[in-house]
PDB file of C-alpha atoms in Angstrom:
ATOM      1  CA  MET A   1      76.237  -8.790 196.235  1.00  0.00           C
ATOM      2  CA  ALA A   2      77.768  -6.660 198.952  1.00  0.00           C
ATOM      3  CA  GLY A   3      74.390  -5.027 199.607  1.00  0.00           C
ATOM      4  CA  ILE A   4      72.718  -8.416 199.910  1.00  0.00           C
ATOM      5  CA  ARG A   5      75.347  -9.598 202.393  1.00  0.00           C
ATOM      6  CA  THR A   6      74.926  -6.415 204.407  1.00  0.00           C
ATOM      7  CA  LEU A   7      71.138  -6.894 204.548  1.00  0.00           C
ATOM      8  CA  ARG A   8      71.556 -10.538 205.593  1.00  0.00           C
ATOM      9  CA  ALA A   9      74.011  -9.546 208.346  1.00  0.00           C
ATOM     10  CA  THR A  10      71.704  -6.720 209.527  1.00  0.00           C
ATOM     11  CA  TYR A  11      68.528  -8.781 209.494  1.00  0.00           C
ATOM     12  CA  PRO A  12      69.599 -12.420 210.057  1.00  0.00           C
ATOM     13  CA  ARG A  13      66.226 -13.785 211.191  1.00  0.00           C
ATOM     14  CA  PRO A  14      64.176 -12.568 208.178  1.00  0.00           C
ATOM     15  CA  ALA A  15      66.988 -13.748 205.920  1.00  0.00           C
ATOM     16  CA  ARG A  16      66.797 -17.266 207.398  1.00  0.00           C
ATOM     17  CA  LEU A  17      63.024 -17.266 206.987  1.00  0.00           C
ATOM     18  CA  LEU A  18      63.386 -16.224 203.392  1.00  0.00           C
ATOM     19  CA  ASP A  19      65.994 -18.898 202.691  1.00  0.00           C
ATOM     20  CA  LYS A  20      63.549 -21.726 203.372  1.00  0.00           C
ATOM     21  CA  PRO A  21      61.134 -21.130 200.482  1.00  0.00           C
ATOM     22  CA  VAL A  22      63.998 -20.152 198.206  1.00  0.00           C
ATOM     23  CA  ASN A  23      65.887 -23.427 198.965  1.00  0.00           C
ATOM     24  CA  LEU A  24      62.658 -25.412 198.568  1.00  0.00           C
ATOM     25  CA  LEU A  25      62.001 -23.934 195.117  1.00  0.00           C
ATOM     26  CA  GLY A  26      65.636 -24.538 194.211  1.00  0.00           C
ATOM     27  CA  ARG A  27      65.392 -28.234 195.190  1.00  0.00           C
ATOM     28  CA  LEU A  28      62.116 -28.538 193.310  1.00  0.00           C
ATOM     29  CA  GLY A  29      63.775 -27.105 190.202  1.00  0.00           C
ATOM     30  CA  ASP A  30      66.659 -29.552 190.502  1.00  0.00           C
ATOM     31  CA  HIS A  31      64.172 -32.419 190.640  1.00  0.00           C
ATOM     32  CA  ILE A  32      62.260 -31.217 187.556  1.00  0.00           C
ATOM     33  CA  VAL A  33      65.488 -30.727 185.558  1.00  0.00           C
ATOM     34  CA  PHE A  34      66.786 -34.148 186.464  1.00  0.00           C
ATOM     35  CA  TYR A  35      63.502 -35.827 185.625  1.00  0.00           C
ATOM     36  CA  CYS A  36      63.253 -34.079 182.245  1.00  0.00           C
ATOM     37  CA  LYS A  37      66.811 -35.139 181.386  1.00  0.00           C
ATOM     38  CA  ALA A  38      66.168 -38.741 182.357  1.00  0.00           C
ATOM     39  CA  LEU A  39      62.882 -38.990 180.426  1.00  0.00           C
ATOM     40  CA  ALA A  40      64.245 -37.252 177.400  1.00  0.00           C
ATOM     41  CA  ALA A  41      67.118 -39.697 177.142  1.00  0.00           C
ATOM     42  CA  ILE A  42      64.914 -42.786 177.164  1.00  0.00           C
ATOM     43  CA  PRO A  43      64.700 -43.198 173.333  1.00  0.00           C
ATOM     44  CA  HIS A  44      68.498 -43.025 172.927  1.00  0.00           C
ATOM     45  CA  ALA A  45      69.090 -45.356 175.840  1.00  0.00           C
ATOM     46  CA  ALA A  46      66.586 -47.894 174.480  1.00  0.00           C
ATOM     47  CA  VAL A  47      68.598 -48.094 171.239  1.00  0.00           C
ATOM     48  CA  HIS A  48      72.175 -47.943 172.493  1.00  0.00           C
ATOM     49  CA  ASN A  49      72.047 -49.608 175.914  1.00  0.00           C
ATOM     50  CA  ARG A  50      69.956 -52.686 175.309  1.00  0.00           C
ATOM     51  CA  ARG A  51      72.360 -55.078 177.026  1.00  0.00           C
ATOM     52  CA  GLU A  52      72.334 -52.983 180.190  1.00  0.00           C
ATOM     53  CA  ILE A  53      68.521 -52.835 180.099  1.00  0.00           C
ATOM     54  CA  VAL A  54      68.308 -56.654 179.897  1.00  0.00           C
ATOM     55  CA  ARG A  55      70.647 -56.965 182.859  1.00  0.00           C
ATOM     56  CA  LEU A  56      68.557 -54.491 184.830  1.00  0.00           C
ATOM     57  CA  ILE A  57      65.306 -56.336 184.046  1.00  0.00           C
ATOM     58  CA  ALA A  58      66.822 -59.501 185.501  1.00  0.00           C
ATOM     59  CA  GLU A  59      68.015 -57.567 188.526  1.00  0.00           C
ATOM     60  CA  ILE A  60      64.594 -56.019 189.134  1.00  0.00           C
ATOM     61  CA  SER A  61      62.645 -59.290 188.762  1.00  0.00           C
ATOM     62  CA  MET A  62      64.901 -61.844 190.426  1.00  0.00           C
ATOM     63  CA  GLY A  63      67.331 -59.569 192.337  1.00  0.00           C
ATOM     64  CA  THR A  64      71.073 -59.832 192.974  1.00  0.00           C
ATOM     65  CA  GLY A  65      73.124 -60.948 195.916  1.00  0.00           C
ATOM     66  CA  THR A  66      71.131 -61.898 199.018  1.00  0.00           C
ATOM     67  CA  LEU A  67      67.873 -60.711 197.443  1.00  0.00           C
ATOM     68  CA  ALA A  68      68.271 -63.266 194.678  1.00  0.00           C
ATOM     69  CA  MET A  69      68.025 -66.091 197.225  1.00  0.00           C
ATOM     70  CA  ILE A  70      64.350 -65.266 197.896  1.00  0.00           C
ATOM     71  CA  GLY A  71      63.361 -64.389 194.365  1.00  0.00           C
ATOM     72  CA  GLY A  72      63.902 -60.631 194.267  1.00  0.00           C
ATOM     73  CA  THR A  73      61.157 -58.102 193.804  1.00  0.00           C
ATOM     74  CA  VAL A  74      58.742 -60.724 192.397  1.00  0.00           C
ATOM     75  CA  ALA A  75      58.844 -62.798 195.574  1.00  0.00           C
ATOM     76  CA  ILE A  76      58.586 -59.789 197.910  1.00  0.00           C
ATOM     77  CA  VAL A  77      55.643 -58.186 196.074  1.00  0.00           C
ATOM     78  CA  GLY A  78      53.944 -61.528 195.581  1.00  0.00           C
ATOM     79  CA  PHE A  79      54.190 -62.406 199.261  1.00  0.00           C
ATOM     80  CA  LEU A  80      52.865 -58.995 200.305  1.00  0.00           C
ATOM     81  CA  THR A  81      49.874 -59.139 198.019  1.00  0.00           C
ATOM     82  CA  LEU A  82      49.243 -62.767 198.968  1.00  0.00           C
ATOM     83  CA  ALA A  83      49.088 -61.814 202.623  1.00  0.00           C
ATOM     84  CA  ALA A  84      47.015 -58.699 201.963  1.00  0.00           C
ATOM     85  CA  GLY A  85      44.461 -60.664 199.911  1.00  0.00           C
ATOM     86  CA  GLY A  86      44.108 -63.286 202.576  1.00  0.00           C
ATOM     87  CA  LEU A  87      43.711 -60.668 205.284  1.00  0.00           C
ATOM     88  CA  LEU A  88      41.070 -58.924 203.241  1.00  0.00           C
ATOM     89  CA  ALA A  89      39.117 -62.170 202.943  1.00  0.00           C
ATOM     90  CA  ILE A  90      39.386 -62.894 206.668  1.00  0.00           C
ATOM     91  CA  GLN A  91      38.190 -59.471 207.749  1.00  0.00           C
ATOM     92  CA  GLY A  92      35.506 -59.280 205.037  1.00  0.00           C
ATOM     93  CA  TYR A  93      34.074 -62.701 205.712  1.00  0.00           C
ATOM     94  CA  SER A  94      33.825 -62.144 209.470  1.00  0.00           C
ATOM     95  CA  SER A  95      32.494 -58.564 209.141  1.00  0.00           C
ATOM     96  CA  LEU A  96      29.910 -59.391 206.493  1.00  0.00           C
ATOM     97  CA  GLY A  97      28.951 -62.532 208.386  1.00  0.00           C
ATOM     98  CA  ASN A  98      27.806 -60.382 211.281  1.00  0.00           C
ATOM     99  CA  ILE A  99      24.989 -59.020 209.143  1.00  0.00           C
ATOM    100  CA  GLY A 100      24.292 -62.228 207.248  1.00  0.00           C
ATOM    101  CA  ILE A 101      25.853 -61.404 203.879  1.00  0.00           C
ATOM    102  CA  GLU A 102      29.167 -63.280 203.937  1.00  0.00           C
ATOM    103  CA  ALA A 103      28.329 -64.452 200.385  1.00  0.00           C
ATOM    104  CA  LEU A 104      29.471 -61.016 199.246  1.00  0.00           C
ATOM    105  CA  THR A 105      33.108 -61.627 200.364  1.00  0.00           C
ATOM    106  CA  ALA A 106      33.986 -62.033 196.659  1.00  0.00           C
ATOM    107  CA  LEU A 107      32.757 -58.504 196.106  1.00  0.00           C
ATOM    108  CA  LEU A 108      35.518 -57.203 198.412  1.00  0.00           C
ATOM    109  CA  SER A 109      38.090 -59.188 196.523  1.00  0.00           C
ATOM    110  CA  ALA A 110      36.969 -57.938 193.124  1.00  0.00           C
ATOM    111  CA  PHE A 111      36.528 -54.383 194.341  1.00  0.00           C
ATOM    112  CA  ILE A 112      39.110 -53.523 196.969  1.00  0.00           C
ATOM    113  CA  ASN A 113      41.968 -55.695 195.724  1.00  0.00           C
ATOM    114  CA  VAL A 114      41.859 -54.018 192.275  1.00  0.00           C
ATOM    115  CA  ARG A 115      41.367 -50.454 193.405  1.00  0.00           C
ATOM    116  CA  ILE A 116      43.404 -50.231 196.601  1.00  0.00           C
ATOM    117  CA  VAL A 117      45.199 -53.233 198.015  1.00  0.00           C
ATOM    118  CA  ALA A 118      47.149 -54.542 195.013  1.00  0.00           C
ATOM    119  CA  PRO A 119      48.357 -51.095 193.719  1.00  0.00           C
ATOM    120  CA  VAL A 120      49.428 -49.774 197.127  1.00  0.00           C
ATOM    121  CA  VAL A 121      51.092 -53.023 198.300  1.00  0.00           C
ATOM    122  CA  ALA A 122      52.909 -53.424 194.959  1.00  0.00           C
ATOM    123  CA  GLY A 123      54.118 -49.834 195.130  1.00  0.00           C
ATOM    124  CA  ILE A 124      55.355 -50.265 198.674  1.00  0.00           C
ATOM    125  CA  GLY A 125      57.146 -53.498 197.742  1.00  0.00           C
ATOM    126  CA  LEU A 126      58.762 -51.874 194.691  1.00  0.00           C
ATOM    127  CA  ALA A 127      59.938 -48.922 196.732  1.00  0.00           C
ATOM    128  CA  ALA A 128      61.362 -51.082 199.543  1.00  0.00           C
ATOM    129  CA  THR A 129      63.178 -53.489 197.246  1.00  0.00           C
ATOM    130  CA  PHE A 130      64.283 -52.212 193.812  1.00  0.00           C
ATOM    131  CA  GLY A 131      63.857 -48.544 194.666  1.00  0.00           C
ATOM    132  CA  ALA A 132      66.040 -48.682 197.805  1.00  0.00           C
ATOM    133  CA  GLY A 133      68.549 -50.844 195.899  1.00  0.00           C
ATOM    134  CA  VAL A 134      68.799 -48.291 193.075  1.00  0.00           C
ATOM    135  CA  THR A 135      69.431 -45.434 195.500  1.00  0.00           C
ATOM    136  CA  ALA A 136      72.159 -47.427 197.261  1.00  0.00           C
ATOM    137  CA  GLN A 137      73.810 -48.410 193.986  1.00  0.00           C
ATOM    138  CA  LEU A 138      73.911 -44.913 192.542  1.00  0.00           C
ATOM    139  CA  GLY A 139      74.850 -43.392 195.877  1.00  0.00           C
ATOM    140  CA  ALA A 140      77.816 -45.752 196.196  1.00  0.00           C
ATOM    141  CA  MET A 141      78.888 -44.893 192.609  1.00  0.00           C
ATOM    142  CA  ARG A 142      78.651 -41.206 193.441  1.00  0.00           C
ATOM    143  CA  ILE A 143      80.744 -41.274 196.591  1.00  0.00           C
ATOM    144  CA  ASN A 144      83.328 -43.532 194.860  1.00  0.00           C
ATOM    145  CA  GLU A 145      83.502 -41.008 191.991  1.00  0.00           C
ATOM    146  CA  GLU A 146      82.437 -43.645 189.475  1.00  0.00           C
ATOM    147  CA  ILE A 147      79.754 -41.315 188.051  1.00  0.00           C
ATOM    148  CA  ASP A 148      82.367 -38.598 187.636  1.00  0.00           C
ATOM    149  CA  ALA A 149      84.575 -41.128 185.842  1.00  0.00           C
ATOM    150  CA  LEU A 150      81.759 -41.976 183.424  1.00  0.00           C
ATOM    151  CA  GLU A 151      81.235 -38.311 182.635  1.00  0.00           C
ATOM    152  CA  ALA A 152      84.971 -37.802 182.182  1.00  0.00           C
ATOM    153  CA  MET A 153      84.992 -40.621 179.603  1.00  0.00           C
ATOM    154  CA  GLY A 154      82.205 -38.877 177.664  1.00  0.00           C
ATOM    155  CA  ILE A 155      79.481 -41.304 178.714  1.00  0.00           C
ATOM    156  CA  ARG A 156      76.079 -39.710 179.467  1.00  0.00           C
ATOM    157  CA  ALA A 157      75.699 -40.686 183.090  1.00  0.00           C
ATOM    158  CA  VAL A 158      72.012 -39.799 183.374  1.00  0.00           C
ATOM    159  CA  GLU A 159      71.165 -41.810 180.274  1.00  0.00           C
ATOM    160  CA  TYR A 160      73.285 -44.840 181.163  1.00  0.00           C
ATOM    161  CA  LEU A 161      72.454 -45.035 184.874  1.00  0.00           C
ATOM    162  CA  VAL A 162      68.930 -43.513 185.112  1.00  0.00           C
ATOM    163  CA  SER A 163      67.140 -43.816 181.819  1.00  0.00           C
ATOM    164  CA  THR A 164      68.082 -47.478 181.477  1.00  0.00           C
ATOM    165  CA  ARG A 165      66.599 -48.237 184.919  1.00  0.00           C
ATOM    166  CA  ILE A 166      63.381 -46.405 184.036  1.00  0.00           C
ATOM    167  CA  ILE A 167      63.012 -48.463 180.865  1.00  0.00           C
ATOM    168  CA  ALA A 168      63.735 -51.726 182.728  1.00  0.00           C
ATOM    169  CA  GLY A 169      61.261 -50.777 185.421  1.00  0.00           C
ATOM    170  CA  MET A 170      58.486 -50.056 182.923  1.00  0.00           C
ATOM    171  CA  ILE A 171      59.067 -53.383 181.183  1.00  0.00           C
ATOM    172  CA  SER A 172      59.095 -55.286 184.447  1.00  0.00           C
ATOM    173  CA  ILE A 173      56.135 -53.660 186.135  1.00  0.00           C
ATOM    174  CA  VAL A 174      53.500 -55.257 183.843  1.00  0.00           C
ATOM    175  CA  PRO A 175      54.327 -58.928 184.583  1.00  0.00           C
ATOM    176  CA  LEU A 176      55.232 -58.039 188.133  1.00  0.00           C
ATOM    177  CA  TYR A 177      51.903 -56.414 188.764  1.00  0.00           C
ATOM    178  CA  SER A 178      50.048 -59.186 186.949  1.00  0.00           C
ATOM    179  CA  ILE A 179      51.519 -61.618 189.449  1.00  0.00           C
ATOM    180  CA  ALA A 180      50.628 -59.327 192.346  1.00  0.00           C
ATOM    181  CA  VAL A 181      46.966 -58.980 191.329  1.00  0.00           C
ATOM    182  CA  SER A 182      46.651 -62.708 190.574  1.00  0.00           C
ATOM    183  CA  LEU A 183      48.027 -63.683 193.958  1.00  0.00           C
ATOM    184  CA  SER A 184      45.764 -61.269 195.786  1.00  0.00           C
ATOM    185  CA  PHE A 185      42.749 -62.815 193.991  1.00  0.00           C
ATOM    186  CA  LEU A 186      43.949 -66.353 194.705  1.00  0.00           C
ATOM    187  CA  ALA A 187      44.608 -65.626 198.386  1.00  0.00           C
ATOM    188  CA  SER A 188      41.099 -64.210 198.849  1.00  0.00           C
ATOM    189  CA  GLN A 189      39.538 -67.157 197.061  1.00  0.00           C
ATOM    190  CA  PHE A 190      41.538 -69.729 198.955  1.00  0.00           C
ATOM    191  CA  THR A 191      40.785 -68.173 202.336  1.00  0.00           C
ATOM    192  CA  THR A 192      37.079 -67.829 201.617  1.00  0.00           C
ATOM    193  CA  VAL A 193      36.455 -71.190 199.907  1.00  0.00           C
ATOM    194  CA  VAL A 194      38.967 -73.518 201.481  1.00  0.00           C
ATOM    195  CA  LEU A 195      39.412 -72.149 205.003  1.00  0.00           C
ATOM    196  CA  PHE A 196      35.930 -70.817 205.623  1.00  0.00           C
ATOM    197  CA  GLY A 197      34.055 -73.396 203.524  1.00  0.00           C
ATOM    198  CA  GLN A 198      32.016 -71.108 201.249  1.00  0.00           C
ATOM    199  CA  SER A 199      30.797 -72.619 198.023  1.00  0.00           C
ATOM    200  CA  ALA A 200      33.241 -72.144 195.157  1.00  0.00           C
ATOM    201  CA  GLY A 201      30.400 -71.553 192.746  1.00  0.00           C
ATOM    202  CA  LEU A 202      28.887 -68.878 194.967  1.00  0.00           C
ATOM    203  CA  TYR A 203      32.247 -67.142 195.291  1.00  0.00           C
ATOM    204  CA  ASP A 204      32.910 -67.245 191.564  1.00  0.00           C
ATOM    205  CA  HIS A 205      29.443 -65.910 190.804  1.00  0.00           C
ATOM    206  CA  TYR A 206      29.826 -62.776 192.869  1.00  0.00           C
ATOM    207  CA  PHE A 207      33.487 -62.304 191.878  1.00  0.00           C
ATOM    208  CA  ASP A 208      32.642 -62.437 188.173  1.00  0.00           C
ATOM    209  CA  ALA A 209      29.660 -60.166 188.692  1.00  0.00           C
ATOM    210  CA  PHE A 210      31.541 -57.399 190.415  1.00  0.00           C
ATOM    211  CA  LEU A 211      34.966 -57.554 188.763  1.00  0.00           C
ATOM    212  CA  ASN A 212      35.061 -54.690 186.307  1.00  0.00           C
ATOM    213  CA  PRO A 213      37.718 -55.101 183.526  1.00  0.00           C
ATOM    214  CA  THR A 214      37.909 -51.295 183.232  1.00  0.00           C
ATOM    215  CA  ASP A 215      38.890 -51.038 186.865  1.00  0.00           C
ATOM    216  CA  LEU A 216      41.575 -53.629 186.232  1.00  0.00           C
ATOM    217  CA  LEU A 217      42.980 -51.552 183.373  1.00  0.00           C
ATOM    218  CA  TRP A 218      43.001 -48.380 185.524  1.00  0.00           C
ATOM    219  CA  SER A 219      44.731 -50.404 188.239  1.00  0.00           C
ATOM    220  CA  PHE A 220      47.528 -51.318 185.823  1.00  0.00           C
ATOM    221  CA  LEU A 221      47.907 -47.696 184.752  1.00  0.00           C
ATOM    222  CA  GLN A 222      48.035 -46.684 188.391  1.00  0.00           C
ATOM    223  CA  ALA A 223      50.842 -49.202 189.000  1.00  0.00           C
ATOM    224  CA  VAL A 224      52.775 -47.849 186.008  1.00  0.00           C
ATOM    225  CA  ALA A 225      52.430 -44.293 187.282  1.00  0.00           C
ATOM    226  CA  MET A 226      53.635 -45.335 190.709  1.00  0.00           C
ATOM    227  CA  ALA A 227      56.581 -47.237 189.237  1.00  0.00           C
ATOM    228  CA  ILE A 228      57.686 -44.209 187.181  1.00  0.00           C
ATOM    229  CA  SER A 229      57.421 -41.921 190.227  1.00  0.00           C
ATOM    230  CA  ILE A 230      59.326 -44.342 192.452  1.00  0.00           C
ATOM    231  CA  LEU A 231      62.125 -44.867 189.928  1.00  0.00           C
ATOM    232  CA  LEU A 232      62.545 -41.151 189.266  1.00  0.00           C
ATOM    233  CA  LEU A 233      62.683 -40.314 193.008  1.00  0.00           C
ATOM    234  CA  HIS A 234      65.063 -43.096 193.951  1.00  0.00           C
ATOM    235  CA  THR A 235      67.469 -42.420 191.046  1.00  0.00           C
ATOM    236  CA  TYR A 236      67.547 -38.746 191.900  1.00  0.00           C
ATOM    237  CA  PHE A 237      68.436 -39.294 195.541  1.00  0.00           C
ATOM    238  CA  GLY A 238      71.051 -41.827 194.663  1.00  0.00           C
ATOM    239  CA  PHE A 239      72.551 -39.840 191.809  1.00  0.00           C
ATOM    240  CA  PHE A 240      73.127 -36.796 194.027  1.00  0.00           C
ATOM    241  CA  ALA A 241      74.092 -38.584 197.258  1.00  0.00           C
ATOM    242  CA  ALA A 242      76.901 -36.963 199.223  1.00  0.00           C
ATOM    243  CA  GLY A 243      78.659 -37.344 202.534  1.00  0.00           C
ATOM    244  CA  GLY A 244      80.297 -40.740 202.310  1.00  0.00           C
ATOM    245  CA  PRO A 245      78.619 -44.045 203.309  1.00  0.00           C
ATOM    246  CA  SER A 246      76.464 -42.349 205.912  1.00  0.00           C
ATOM    247  CA  GLY A 247      75.220 -39.980 203.137  1.00  0.00           C
ATOM    248  CA  VAL A 248      74.152 -42.959 201.082  1.00  0.00           C
ATOM    249  CA  GLY A 249      72.131 -44.242 204.064  1.00  0.00           C
ATOM    250  CA  VAL A 250      70.491 -40.825 204.449  1.00  0.00           C
ATOM    251  CA  ALA A 251      69.699 -40.766 200.688  1.00  0.00           C
ATOM    252  CA  VAL A 252      68.087 -44.208 200.862  1.00  0.00           C
ATOM    253  CA  GLY A 253      65.974 -43.215 203.886  1.00  0.00           C
ATOM    254  CA  ASN A 254      64.862 -39.944 202.229  1.00  0.00           C
ATOM    255  CA  ALA A 255      63.999 -41.736 198.970  1.00  0.00           C
ATOM    256  CA  VAL A 256      61.971 -44.459 200.647  1.00  0.00           C
ATOM    257  CA  ARG A 257      60.051 -41.966 202.829  1.00  0.00           C
ATOM    258  CA  THR A 258      59.307 -39.771 199.818  1.00  0.00           C
ATOM    259  CA  SER A 259      58.313 -42.681 197.565  1.00  0.00           C
ATOM    260  CA  LEU A 260      55.900 -44.075 200.196  1.00  0.00           C
ATOM    261  CA  ILE A 261      54.156 -40.702 200.328  1.00  0.00           C
ATOM    262  CA  VAL A 262      54.060 -40.655 196.513  1.00  0.00           C
ATOM    263  CA  VAL A 263      52.496 -44.159 196.415  1.00  0.00           C
ATOM    264  CA  VAL A 264      49.640 -43.094 198.650  1.00  0.00           C
ATOM    265  CA  SER A 265      49.268 -39.749 196.897  1.00  0.00           C
ATOM    266  CA  VAL A 266      49.056 -41.367 193.432  1.00  0.00           C
ATOM    267  CA  THR A 267      46.397 -43.763 194.755  1.00  0.00           C
ATOM    268  CA  LEU A 268      44.426 -40.864 196.171  1.00  0.00           C
ATOM    269  CA  LEU A 269      44.630 -38.782 192.997  1.00  0.00           C
ATOM    270  CA  VAL A 270      43.759 -41.679 190.701  1.00  0.00           C
ATOM    271  CA  SER A 271      40.776 -42.561 192.894  1.00  0.00           C
ATOM    272  CA  LEU A 272      39.546 -38.984 192.786  1.00  0.00           C
ATOM    273  CA  SER A 273      40.070 -38.518 189.084  1.00  0.00           C
ATOM    274  CA  ILE A 274      38.694 -41.873 187.868  1.00  0.00           C
ATOM    275  CA  TYR A 275      36.076 -42.867 190.368  1.00  0.00           C
ATOM    276  CA  GLY A 276      35.178 -39.535 191.994  1.00  0.00           C
ATOM    277  CA  ALA A 277      32.181 -39.314 194.248  1.00  0.00           C
ATOM    278  CA  ASN A 278      30.147 -41.869 192.293  1.00  0.00           C
ATOM    279  CA  GLY A 279      32.694 -44.642 192.496  1.00  0.00           C
ATOM    280  CA  ASN A 280      31.428 -46.446 189.382  1.00  0.00           C
ATOM    281  CA  PHE A 281      29.728 -48.998 191.615  1.00  0.00           C
ATOM    282  CA  ASN A 282      26.130 -50.048 192.132  1.00  0.00           C
ATOM    283  CA  LEU A 283      24.750 -52.710 194.476  1.00  0.00           C
ATOM    284  CA  SER A 284      21.122 -53.682 194.127  1.00  0.00           C
ATOM    285  CA  GLY A 285      19.076 -56.814 194.307  1.00  0.00           C
TER     286      GLY A 285
END
């Protein structure tokens, strides 16, 4: 150790450059260890913490405090996908109308809503509502030494605080995403048929023709992957928050920024792995 300290004092700039990748690998290892512990504790948490899981499911779906007044994550994600579906119909109808094929607006709803709009918007809404709330909750517990108190009482803090939230998130994401996709479809149909006056039968014909049930299944799996990633990231940043109340704010900001990058990255990777260059799409007539 004395030799290492001497080398660092003699060559400070190379030592600082070497510290960056070492610290990065160290943080990456901390993330992996934490995620493995949280996932491994899921079976035990599902058996012994069922009451806490039910409470968290209600908190995720309808929210607590001020968030409960507007319906929690369900209302936020539903409003975002509703607006995104309507915007897609507006832009699609006007753009396709320029070349005389506005009848294919339903194609955009069945194609883009399922593959891009609904998953990305739902992931962003989940990160901005429940994810940020989880980070703030766990961060406040950390700086108030509540997590240390749980561990001192012999309670597995990772299992009780993290694994239960992952289970609750996985249970809630299926109905939550079902609402999101349904509202995006309804918004596109309402905008095209009611506001722009397209025939309902024409819209339904092209929507049914181009909606692929397999794509819908992949979209649900994509939403589940994003939910797991978001929950793991936000619980990690909250669980290891430090530095008082300002440190909790920093942890929430870091978690939200990271989860937004993960949402887009998961969408990109899923698109490349499932659809590839072909896209599983053919348009002919």
